Amino acid sequence: MTERASVNDQVPHVGVSAYFPRAVWDSPGGAQRIAGLLGDPRWPWIPWWTSYSGKHKRDDRKPVRVGGKHGVGPILEGLASDKLRVLDMNRARGEGNFTSVMLHLDRAWQTWEYPFDLLLTCRAVELPAGRSMEAWIGLVHELLTALEAQHATMGVWPTYTMARCDTWLTRMVLDTPQRDINLGLPERFSDQISLVSQWWKFLGRTYARHPRWGTYLNDGHLAAIGGIERVRAEVAPARVERVGEL
């Protein structure tokens, strides 16, 4: 996918891509838990605006503000519908959009190894008072556990556009009268994104994404590369901890 964009905040952003095998929001209490985490105050900038893309254009839903009198109701309503394909959440439109969330809901992809994914971006610096990236990473870990994620990556990038390109698997360009200027990933990383796109249906079990700052592997992945001790030896000093099934 290619996006045309203006220059966004040229400051560090984190991007998270997580892959999981089933619609956990269909289980008792699952939707309430996921909705609560998506509206959790540990977000540096809570993604206020929620919209949905329908399986058919007529089922698209315009942005609705979450929180306040609405609470997480708009999220719960969408998770309960079988007419929707994608949940989108954003902090704002344009330059102030410091948080983005995309959650794929379409059960039609269940022939894939891990048909569902959660994609996040969050600005990593100049956070509001009382907010921290450490708390946000803890929130992400709770989301991965709640979704029963089987694979995930957390990349830290010097710009919003790089985080977006790596997480959303997009090519982002600045459209000028003279030419299009690539705002996204360097060639080495673009090649990695091409491989992910090529083998998307087998991502999560057969294949794992290239390592990032945070790399979440299931037991099968760890066994294939020699176990945790091999990881410690190769990337020391490493922080290794259990996050759900990862």
PDB file of C-alpha atoms in Angstrom:
ATOM      1  CA  MET A   1       0.000   0.000   0.000  1.00  0.00           C
ATOM      2  CA  THR A   2       1.211   3.516  -0.800  1.00  0.00           C
ATOM      3  CA  GLU A   3       0.245   6.638   1.123  1.00  0.00           C
ATOM      4  CA  ARG A   4       0.783  10.248   0.147  1.00  0.00           C
ATOM      5  CA  ALA A   5       1.447  12.417   3.134  1.00  0.00           C
ATOM      6  CA  SER A   6       2.714  15.757   4.314  1.00  0.00           C
ATOM      7  CA  VAL A   7       5.689  15.853   6.642  1.00  0.00           C
ATOM      8  CA  ASN A   8       4.476  14.714  10.069  1.00  0.00           C
ATOM      9  CA  ASP A   9       6.281  15.105  13.381  1.00  0.00           C
ATOM     10  CA  GLN A  10       9.936  14.263  12.788  1.00  0.00           C
ATOM     11  CA  VAL A  11      10.375  12.901  16.299  1.00  0.00           C
ATOM     12  CA  PRO A  12      10.710   9.347  17.646  1.00  0.00           C
ATOM     13  CA  HIS A  13       7.694   7.064  17.446  1.00  0.00           C
ATOM     14  CA  VAL A  14       7.110   3.455  18.462  1.00  0.00           C
ATOM     15  CA  GLY A  15       5.294   1.028  16.181  1.00  0.00           C
ATOM     16  CA  VAL A  16       3.823  -2.311  17.315  1.00  0.00           C
ATOM     17  CA  SER A  17       2.644  -5.157  15.063  1.00  0.00           C
ATOM     18  CA  ALA A  18       0.971  -8.138  16.771  1.00  0.00           C
ATOM     19  CA  TYR A  19      -0.500 -11.303  15.258  1.00  0.00           C
ATOM     20  CA  PHE A  20      -3.029 -13.637  16.844  1.00  0.00           C
ATOM     21  CA  PRO A  21      -5.156 -16.633  15.772  1.00  0.00           C
ATOM     22  CA  ARG A  22      -8.716 -15.937  16.903  1.00  0.00           C
ATOM     23  CA  ALA A  23     -11.276 -13.234  17.656  1.00  0.00           C
ATOM     24  CA  VAL A  24     -10.849 -13.225  21.430  1.00  0.00           C
ATOM     25  CA  TRP A  25     -13.527 -10.516  21.770  1.00  0.00           C
ATOM     26  CA  ASP A  26     -16.114 -13.231  21.019  1.00  0.00           C
ATOM     27  CA  SER A  27     -15.317 -15.011  24.298  1.00  0.00           C
ATOM     28  CA  PRO A  28     -17.072 -14.077  27.567  1.00  0.00           C
ATOM     29  CA  GLY A  29     -15.595 -10.853  28.881  1.00  0.00           C
ATOM     30  CA  GLY A  30     -13.162 -10.616  25.977  1.00  0.00           C
ATOM     31  CA  ALA A  31     -14.680  -7.563  24.308  1.00  0.00           C
ATOM     32  CA  GLN A  32     -14.876  -5.626  27.587  1.00  0.00           C
ATOM     33  CA  ARG A  33     -11.241  -6.373  28.348  1.00  0.00           C
ATOM     34  CA  ILE A  34      -9.980  -5.334  24.906  1.00  0.00           C
ATOM     35  CA  ALA A  35     -12.128  -2.187  24.873  1.00  0.00           C
ATOM     36  CA  GLY A  36     -10.928  -1.237  28.360  1.00  0.00           C
ATOM     37  CA  LEU A  37      -7.279  -1.540  27.326  1.00  0.00           C
ATOM     38  CA  LEU A  38      -7.836   0.517  24.168  1.00  0.00           C
ATOM     39  CA  GLY A  39      -9.283   3.286  26.338  1.00  0.00           C
ATOM     40  CA  ASP A  40      -6.820   2.875  29.216  1.00  0.00           C
ATOM     41  CA  PRO A  41      -5.389   6.081  30.778  1.00  0.00           C
ATOM     42  CA  ARG A  42      -1.851   4.712  30.451  1.00  0.00           C
ATOM     43  CA  TRP A  43      -1.877   5.797  26.819  1.00  0.00           C
ATOM     44  CA  PRO A  44       0.206   9.004  26.636  1.00  0.00           C
ATOM     45  CA  TRP A  45      -2.431  10.250  24.206  1.00  0.00           C
ATOM     46  CA  ILE A  46      -5.606   8.164  24.431  1.00  0.00           C
ATOM     47  CA  PRO A  47      -6.902   7.387  20.906  1.00  0.00           C
ATOM     48  CA  TRP A  48     -10.190   9.292  21.147  1.00  0.00           C
ATOM     49  CA  TRP A  49     -11.749   8.863  17.719  1.00  0.00           C
ATOM     50  CA  THR A  50     -13.074   5.452  16.704  1.00  0.00           C
ATOM     51  CA  SER A  51     -14.254   4.537  13.206  1.00  0.00           C
ATOM     52  CA  TYR A  52     -14.897   1.311  11.334  1.00  0.00           C
ATOM     53  CA  SER A  53     -14.474   0.043   7.786  1.00  0.00           C
ATOM     54  CA  GLY A  54     -17.273  -2.318   6.853  1.00  0.00           C
ATOM     55  CA  LYS A  55     -17.083  -5.440   4.756  1.00  0.00           C
ATOM     56  CA  HIS A  56     -19.367  -3.442   2.462  1.00  0.00           C
ATOM     57  CA  LYS A  57     -19.056   0.288   1.941  1.00  0.00           C
ATOM     58  CA  ARG A  58     -22.584   0.852   3.266  1.00  0.00           C
ATOM     59  CA  ASP A  59     -21.470  -0.490   6.660  1.00  0.00           C
ATOM     60  CA  ASP A  60     -18.610   2.002   7.152  1.00  0.00           C
ATOM     61  CA  ARG A  61     -18.971   4.037  10.325  1.00  0.00           C
ATOM     62  CA  LYS A  62     -17.809   7.612  10.778  1.00  0.00           C
ATOM     63  CA  PRO A  63     -15.532   8.599  13.691  1.00  0.00           C
ATOM     64  CA  VAL A  64     -17.160   8.657  17.136  1.00  0.00           C
ATOM     65  CA  ARG A  65     -15.498  10.036  20.256  1.00  0.00           C
ATOM     66  CA  VAL A  66     -14.803   7.467  22.969  1.00  0.00           C
ATOM     67  CA  GLY A  67     -14.549   8.357  26.625  1.00  0.00           C
ATOM     68  CA  GLY A  68     -16.731  10.805  28.524  1.00  0.00           C
ATOM     69  CA  LYS A  69     -20.430   9.991  28.318  1.00  0.00           C
ATOM     70  CA  HIS A  70     -19.795   7.367  25.623  1.00  0.00           C
ATOM     71  CA  GLY A  71     -17.146   5.441  27.583  1.00  0.00           C
ATOM     72  CA  VAL A  72     -15.875   2.507  25.532  1.00  0.00           C
ATOM     73  CA  GLY A  73     -19.368   1.877  24.123  1.00  0.00           C
ATOM     74  CA  PRO A  74     -18.403   2.661  20.498  1.00  0.00           C
ATOM     75  CA  ILE A  75     -15.602   0.092  20.703  1.00  0.00           C
ATOM     76  CA  LEU A  76     -17.855  -2.587  22.212  1.00  0.00           C
ATOM     77  CA  GLU A  77     -20.516  -1.951  19.584  1.00  0.00           C
ATOM     78  CA  GLY A  78     -18.017  -2.496  16.785  1.00  0.00           C
ATOM     79  CA  LEU A  79     -16.474  -5.610  18.297  1.00  0.00           C
ATOM     80  CA  ALA A  80     -19.950  -7.169  18.514  1.00  0.00           C
ATOM     81  CA  SER A  81     -20.724  -6.660  14.810  1.00  0.00           C
ATOM     82  CA  ASP A  82     -20.041  -9.215  12.084  1.00  0.00           C
ATOM     83  CA  LYS A  83     -20.432  -6.554   9.360  1.00  0.00           C
ATOM     84  CA  LEU A  84     -17.137  -4.809  10.064  1.00  0.00           C
ATOM     85  CA  ARG A  85     -13.654  -5.413   8.731  1.00  0.00           C
ATOM     86  CA  VAL A  86     -11.348  -2.961  10.537  1.00  0.00           C
ATOM     87  CA  LEU A  87     -11.396  -0.856  13.714  1.00  0.00           C
ATOM     88  CA  ASP A  88      -9.446   2.400  13.427  1.00  0.00           C
ATOM     89  CA  MET A  89      -8.649   4.671  16.365  1.00  0.00           C
ATOM     90  CA  ASN A  90      -6.740   7.944  16.288  1.00  0.00           C
ATOM     91  CA  ARG A  91      -5.895  10.701  18.707  1.00  0.00           C
ATOM     92  CA  ALA A  92      -6.592  13.430  16.162  1.00  0.00           C
ATOM     93  CA  ARG A  93      -6.489  14.256  12.489  1.00  0.00           C
ATOM     94  CA  GLY A  94      -3.375  15.739  10.935  1.00  0.00           C
ATOM     95  CA  GLU A  95      -0.255  16.882  12.764  1.00  0.00           C
ATOM     96  CA  GLY A  96      -1.522  16.182  16.280  1.00  0.00           C
ATOM     97  CA  ASN A  97      -2.246  12.502  15.713  1.00  0.00           C
ATOM     98  CA  PHE A  98       0.262  11.097  18.206  1.00  0.00           C
ATOM     99  CA  THR A  99      -1.522   7.730  18.595  1.00  0.00           C
ATOM    100  CA  SER A 100      -2.955   5.340  15.982  1.00  0.00           C
ATOM    101  CA  VAL A 101      -4.608   1.939  16.377  1.00  0.00           C
ATOM    102  CA  MET A 102      -5.787  -0.545  13.761  1.00  0.00           C
ATOM    103  CA  LEU A 103      -7.435  -3.841  14.701  1.00  0.00           C
ATOM    104  CA  HIS A 104      -8.510  -6.280  11.978  1.00  0.00           C
ATOM    105  CA  LEU A 105     -11.849  -7.911  12.757  1.00  0.00           C
ATOM    106  CA  ASP A 106     -12.708  -9.824   9.577  1.00  0.00           C
ATOM    107  CA  ARG A 107     -13.119 -13.540  10.301  1.00  0.00           C
ATOM    108  CA  ALA A 108     -12.954 -14.320   6.552  1.00  0.00           C
ATOM    109  CA  TRP A 109      -9.144 -14.515   6.841  1.00  0.00           C
ATOM    110  CA  GLN A 110      -9.243 -17.429   9.289  1.00  0.00           C
ATOM    111  CA  THR A 111      -7.683 -19.733   6.688  1.00  0.00           C
ATOM    112  CA  TRP A 112      -4.427 -17.845   7.341  1.00  0.00           C
ATOM    113  CA  GLU A 113      -2.070 -18.998  10.113  1.00  0.00           C
ATOM    114  CA  TYR A 114      -2.714 -15.938  12.267  1.00  0.00           C
ATOM    115  CA  PRO A 115      -5.496 -14.023  10.501  1.00  0.00           C
ATOM    116  CA  PHE A 116      -5.879 -11.155  12.982  1.00  0.00           C
ATOM    117  CA  ASP A 117      -3.483  -8.344  13.757  1.00  0.00           C
ATOM    118  CA  LEU A 118      -3.224  -5.266  15.949  1.00  0.00           C
ATOM    119  CA  LEU A 119      -1.157  -2.312  14.712  1.00  0.00           C
ATOM    120  CA  LEU A 120      -0.176   0.624  16.949  1.00  0.00           C
ATOM    121  CA  THR A 121       1.916   3.757  16.689  1.00  0.00           C
ATOM    122  CA  CYS A 122       2.650   6.127  19.562  1.00  0.00           C
ATOM    123  CA  ARG A 123       4.829   9.210  19.874  1.00  0.00           C
ATOM    124  CA  ALA A 124       7.705   8.392  22.236  1.00  0.00           C
ATOM    125  CA  VAL A 125       8.924  11.823  23.455  1.00  0.00           C
ATOM    126  CA  GLU A 126       7.539  14.992  25.036  1.00  0.00           C
ATOM    127  CA  LEU A 127       4.834  12.993  26.772  1.00  0.00           C
ATOM    128  CA  PRO A 128       2.124  14.681  28.852  1.00  0.00           C
ATOM    129  CA  ALA A 129       2.836  15.094  32.551  1.00  0.00           C
ATOM    130  CA  GLY A 130       2.416  11.891  34.526  1.00  0.00           C
ATOM    131  CA  ARG A 131       2.665   9.612  31.470  1.00  0.00           C
ATOM    132  CA  SER A 132       5.602   7.337  30.633  1.00  0.00           C
ATOM    133  CA  MET A 133       6.644   4.960  27.879  1.00  0.00           C
ATOM    134  CA  GLU A 134       7.384   2.322  30.510  1.00  0.00           C
ATOM    135  CA  ALA A 135       3.728   2.377  31.592  1.00  0.00           C
ATOM    136  CA  TRP A 136       2.609   2.309  27.965  1.00  0.00           C
ATOM    137  CA  ILE A 137       4.803  -0.693  27.176  1.00  0.00           C
ATOM    138  CA  GLY A 138       3.200  -2.446  30.161  1.00  0.00           C
ATOM    139  CA  LEU A 139      -0.188  -1.648  28.637  1.00  0.00           C
ATOM    140  CA  VAL A 140       0.930  -3.078  25.285  1.00  0.00           C
ATOM    141  CA  HIS A 141       2.018  -6.265  27.054  1.00  0.00           C
ATOM    142  CA  GLU A 142      -1.440  -6.584  28.583  1.00  0.00           C
ATOM    143  CA  LEU A 143      -2.982  -6.138  25.134  1.00  0.00           C
ATOM    144  CA  LEU A 144      -0.714  -8.843  23.662  1.00  0.00           C
ATOM    145  CA  THR A 145      -1.699 -11.180  26.481  1.00  0.00           C
ATOM    146  CA  ALA A 146      -5.420 -10.410  26.159  1.00  0.00           C
ATOM    147  CA  LEU A 147      -5.323 -10.987  22.398  1.00  0.00           C
ATOM    148  CA  GLU A 148      -3.377 -14.252  22.883  1.00  0.00           C
ATOM    149  CA  ALA A 149      -0.766 -12.922  20.452  1.00  0.00           C
ATOM    150  CA  GLN A 150       1.563 -15.536  18.959  1.00  0.00           C
ATOM    151  CA  HIS A 151       4.092 -13.092  17.508  1.00  0.00           C
ATOM    152  CA  ALA A 152       4.775  -9.361  17.685  1.00  0.00           C
ATOM    153  CA  THR A 153       7.409  -6.705  17.087  1.00  0.00           C
ATOM    154  CA  MET A 154       7.959  -3.290  18.660  1.00  0.00           C
ATOM    155  CA  GLY A 155      10.056  -0.937  16.563  1.00  0.00           C
ATOM    156  CA  VAL A 156      11.470   2.401  17.690  1.00  0.00           C
ATOM    157  CA  TRP A 157      11.925   4.835  14.809  1.00  0.00           C
ATOM    158  CA  PRO A 158      13.261   8.387  14.455  1.00  0.00           C
ATOM    159  CA  THR A 159      10.104   9.597  12.688  1.00  0.00           C
ATOM    160  CA  TYR A 160       6.378   8.956  12.583  1.00  0.00           C
ATOM    161  CA  THR A 161       6.557   8.012   8.909  1.00  0.00           C
ATOM    162  CA  MET A 162       9.144   5.290   9.509  1.00  0.00           C
ATOM    163  CA  ALA A 163       7.081   3.840  12.362  1.00  0.00           C
ATOM    164  CA  ARG A 164       3.992   3.916  10.165  1.00  0.00           C
ATOM    165  CA  CYS A 165       5.729   2.318   7.174  1.00  0.00           C
ATOM    166  CA  ASP A 166       7.180  -0.532   9.230  1.00  0.00           C
ATOM    167  CA  THR A 167       4.028  -1.202  11.238  1.00  0.00           C
ATOM    168  CA  TRP A 168       1.378  -0.680   8.552  1.00  0.00           C
ATOM    169  CA  LEU A 169       3.548  -2.126   5.731  1.00  0.00           C
ATOM    170  CA  THR A 170       3.096   1.029   3.704  1.00  0.00           C
ATOM    171  CA  ARG A 171       5.186   3.129   1.354  1.00  0.00           C
ATOM    172  CA  MET A 172       4.846   6.783   2.301  1.00  0.00           C
ATOM    173  CA  VAL A 173       5.815   9.643  -0.007  1.00  0.00           C
ATOM    174  CA  LEU A 174       5.749  13.437   0.046  1.00  0.00           C
ATOM    175  CA  ASP A 175       3.965  14.659  -3.073  1.00  0.00           C
ATOM    176  CA  THR A 176       5.686  17.780  -4.511  1.00  0.00           C
ATOM    177  CA  PRO A 177       5.367  19.575  -7.884  1.00  0.00           C
ATOM    178  CA  GLN A 178       8.852  18.377  -8.821  1.00  0.00           C
ATOM    179  CA  ARG A 179       8.723  14.730  -7.706  1.00  0.00           C
ATOM    180  CA  ASP A 180       7.628  12.302  -5.004  1.00  0.00           C
ATOM    181  CA  ILE A 181      10.062  12.134  -2.088  1.00  0.00           C
ATOM    182  CA  ASN A 182      10.337   8.909  -0.111  1.00  0.00           C
ATOM    183  CA  LEU A 183       9.638   9.649   3.565  1.00  0.00           C
ATOM    184  CA  GLY A 184       9.689   6.061   4.684  1.00  0.00           C
ATOM    185  CA  LEU A 185      12.121   3.285   5.430  1.00  0.00           C
ATOM    186  CA  PRO A 186      15.651   2.909   4.033  1.00  0.00           C
ATOM    187  CA  GLU A 187      16.097   0.243   1.355  1.00  0.00           C
ATOM    188  CA  ARG A 188      17.247  -2.474   3.767  1.00  0.00           C
ATOM    189  CA  PHE A 189      14.067  -2.174   5.819  1.00  0.00           C
ATOM    190  CA  SER A 190      11.878  -1.780   2.740  1.00  0.00           C
ATOM    191  CA  ASP A 191      13.173  -5.158   1.543  1.00  0.00           C
ATOM    192  CA  GLN A 192      12.135  -6.677   4.874  1.00  0.00           C
ATOM    193  CA  ILE A 193       8.645  -5.211   4.511  1.00  0.00           C
ATOM    194  CA  SER A 194       8.390  -6.712   1.027  1.00  0.00           C
ATOM    195  CA  LEU A 195       9.145 -10.163   2.455  1.00  0.00           C
ATOM    196  CA  VAL A 196       6.483  -9.739   5.150  1.00  0.00           C
ATOM    197  CA  SER A 197       3.948  -8.748   2.488  1.00  0.00           C
ATOM    198  CA  GLN A 198       4.926 -11.709   0.293  1.00  0.00           C
ATOM    199  CA  TRP A 199       4.497 -14.316   3.045  1.00  0.00           C
ATOM    200  CA  TRP A 200       1.683 -12.634   4.976  1.00  0.00           C
ATOM    201  CA  LYS A 201      -0.565 -15.716   5.138  1.00  0.00           C
ATOM    202  CA  PHE A 202       2.181 -17.682   6.905  1.00  0.00           C
ATOM    203  CA  LEU A 203       3.271 -14.939   9.280  1.00  0.00           C
ATOM    204  CA  GLY A 204       3.344 -15.744  12.965  1.00  0.00           C
ATOM    205  CA  ARG A 205       3.921 -19.502  12.973  1.00  0.00           C
ATOM    206  CA  THR A 206       5.908 -20.519   9.886  1.00  0.00           C
ATOM    207  CA  TYR A 207       7.632 -17.144   9.668  1.00  0.00           C
ATOM    208  CA  ALA A 208       8.484 -14.371  12.109  1.00  0.00           C
ATOM    209  CA  ARG A 209       9.122 -10.747  11.212  1.00  0.00           C
ATOM    210  CA  HIS A 210      12.686  -9.417  11.215  1.00  0.00           C
ATOM    211  CA  PRO A 211      13.817  -8.449  14.735  1.00  0.00           C
ATOM    212  CA  ARG A 212      13.124  -4.976  16.044  1.00  0.00           C
ATOM    213  CA  TRP A 213      13.913  -3.206  19.315  1.00  0.00           C
ATOM    214  CA  GLY A 214      11.303  -5.443  20.928  1.00  0.00           C
ATOM    215  CA  THR A 215      10.783  -8.900  19.393  1.00  0.00           C
ATOM    216  CA  TYR A 216       8.097 -11.217  20.764  1.00  0.00           C
ATOM    217  CA  LEU A 217       8.592 -14.872  19.849  1.00  0.00           C
ATOM    218  CA  ASN A 218       6.510 -17.922  20.687  1.00  0.00           C
ATOM    219  CA  ASP A 219       8.042 -21.147  21.982  1.00  0.00           C
ATOM    220  CA  GLY A 220       8.243 -22.622  18.471  1.00  0.00           C
ATOM    221  CA  HIS A 221      10.204 -19.631  17.200  1.00  0.00           C
ATOM    222  CA  LEU A 222      12.564 -19.753  20.192  1.00  0.00           C
ATOM    223  CA  ALA A 223      13.231 -23.463  19.736  1.00  0.00           C
ATOM    224  CA  ALA A 224      13.992 -22.938  16.035  1.00  0.00           C
ATOM    225  CA  ILE A 225      16.743 -20.406  16.767  1.00  0.00           C
ATOM    226  CA  GLY A 226      18.328 -22.173  19.731  1.00  0.00           C
ATOM    227  CA  GLY A 227      16.318 -21.032  22.735  1.00  0.00           C
ATOM    228  CA  ILE A 228      16.512 -18.087  25.119  1.00  0.00           C
ATOM    229  CA  GLU A 229      20.178 -18.698  25.946  1.00  0.00           C
ATOM    230  CA  ARG A 230      21.044 -18.304  22.270  1.00  0.00           C
ATOM    231  CA  VAL A 231      19.138 -15.028  22.216  1.00  0.00           C
ATOM    232  CA  ARG A 232      20.999 -13.792  25.306  1.00  0.00           C
ATOM    233  CA  ALA A 233      24.338 -14.737  23.762  1.00  0.00           C
ATOM    234  CA  GLU A 234      23.645 -12.997  20.453  1.00  0.00           C
ATOM    235  CA  VAL A 235      22.107  -9.723  21.628  1.00  0.00           C
ATOM    236  CA  ALA A 236      23.474  -9.199  25.143  1.00  0.00           C
ATOM    237  CA  PRO A 237      22.650  -7.231  27.159  1.00  0.00           C
ATOM    238  CA  ALA A 238      19.066  -8.295  26.535  1.00  0.00           C
ATOM    239  CA  ARG A 239      15.972  -7.963  28.703  1.00  0.00           C
ATOM    240  CA  VAL A 240      13.951 -11.152  28.383  1.00  0.00           C
ATOM    241  CA  GLU A 241      10.561 -11.593  30.004  1.00  0.00           C
ATOM    242  CA  ARG A 242       7.402 -13.619  29.527  1.00  0.00           C
ATOM    243  CA  VAL A 243       4.459 -11.788  27.915  1.00  0.00           C
ATOM    244  CA  GLY A 244       1.449 -14.076  27.659  1.00  0.00           C
ATOM    245  CA  GLU A 245       2.440 -16.869  25.277  1.00  0.00           C
ATOM    246  CA  LEU A 246       5.507 -14.946  24.075  1.00  0.00           C
TER     247      LEU A 246
END
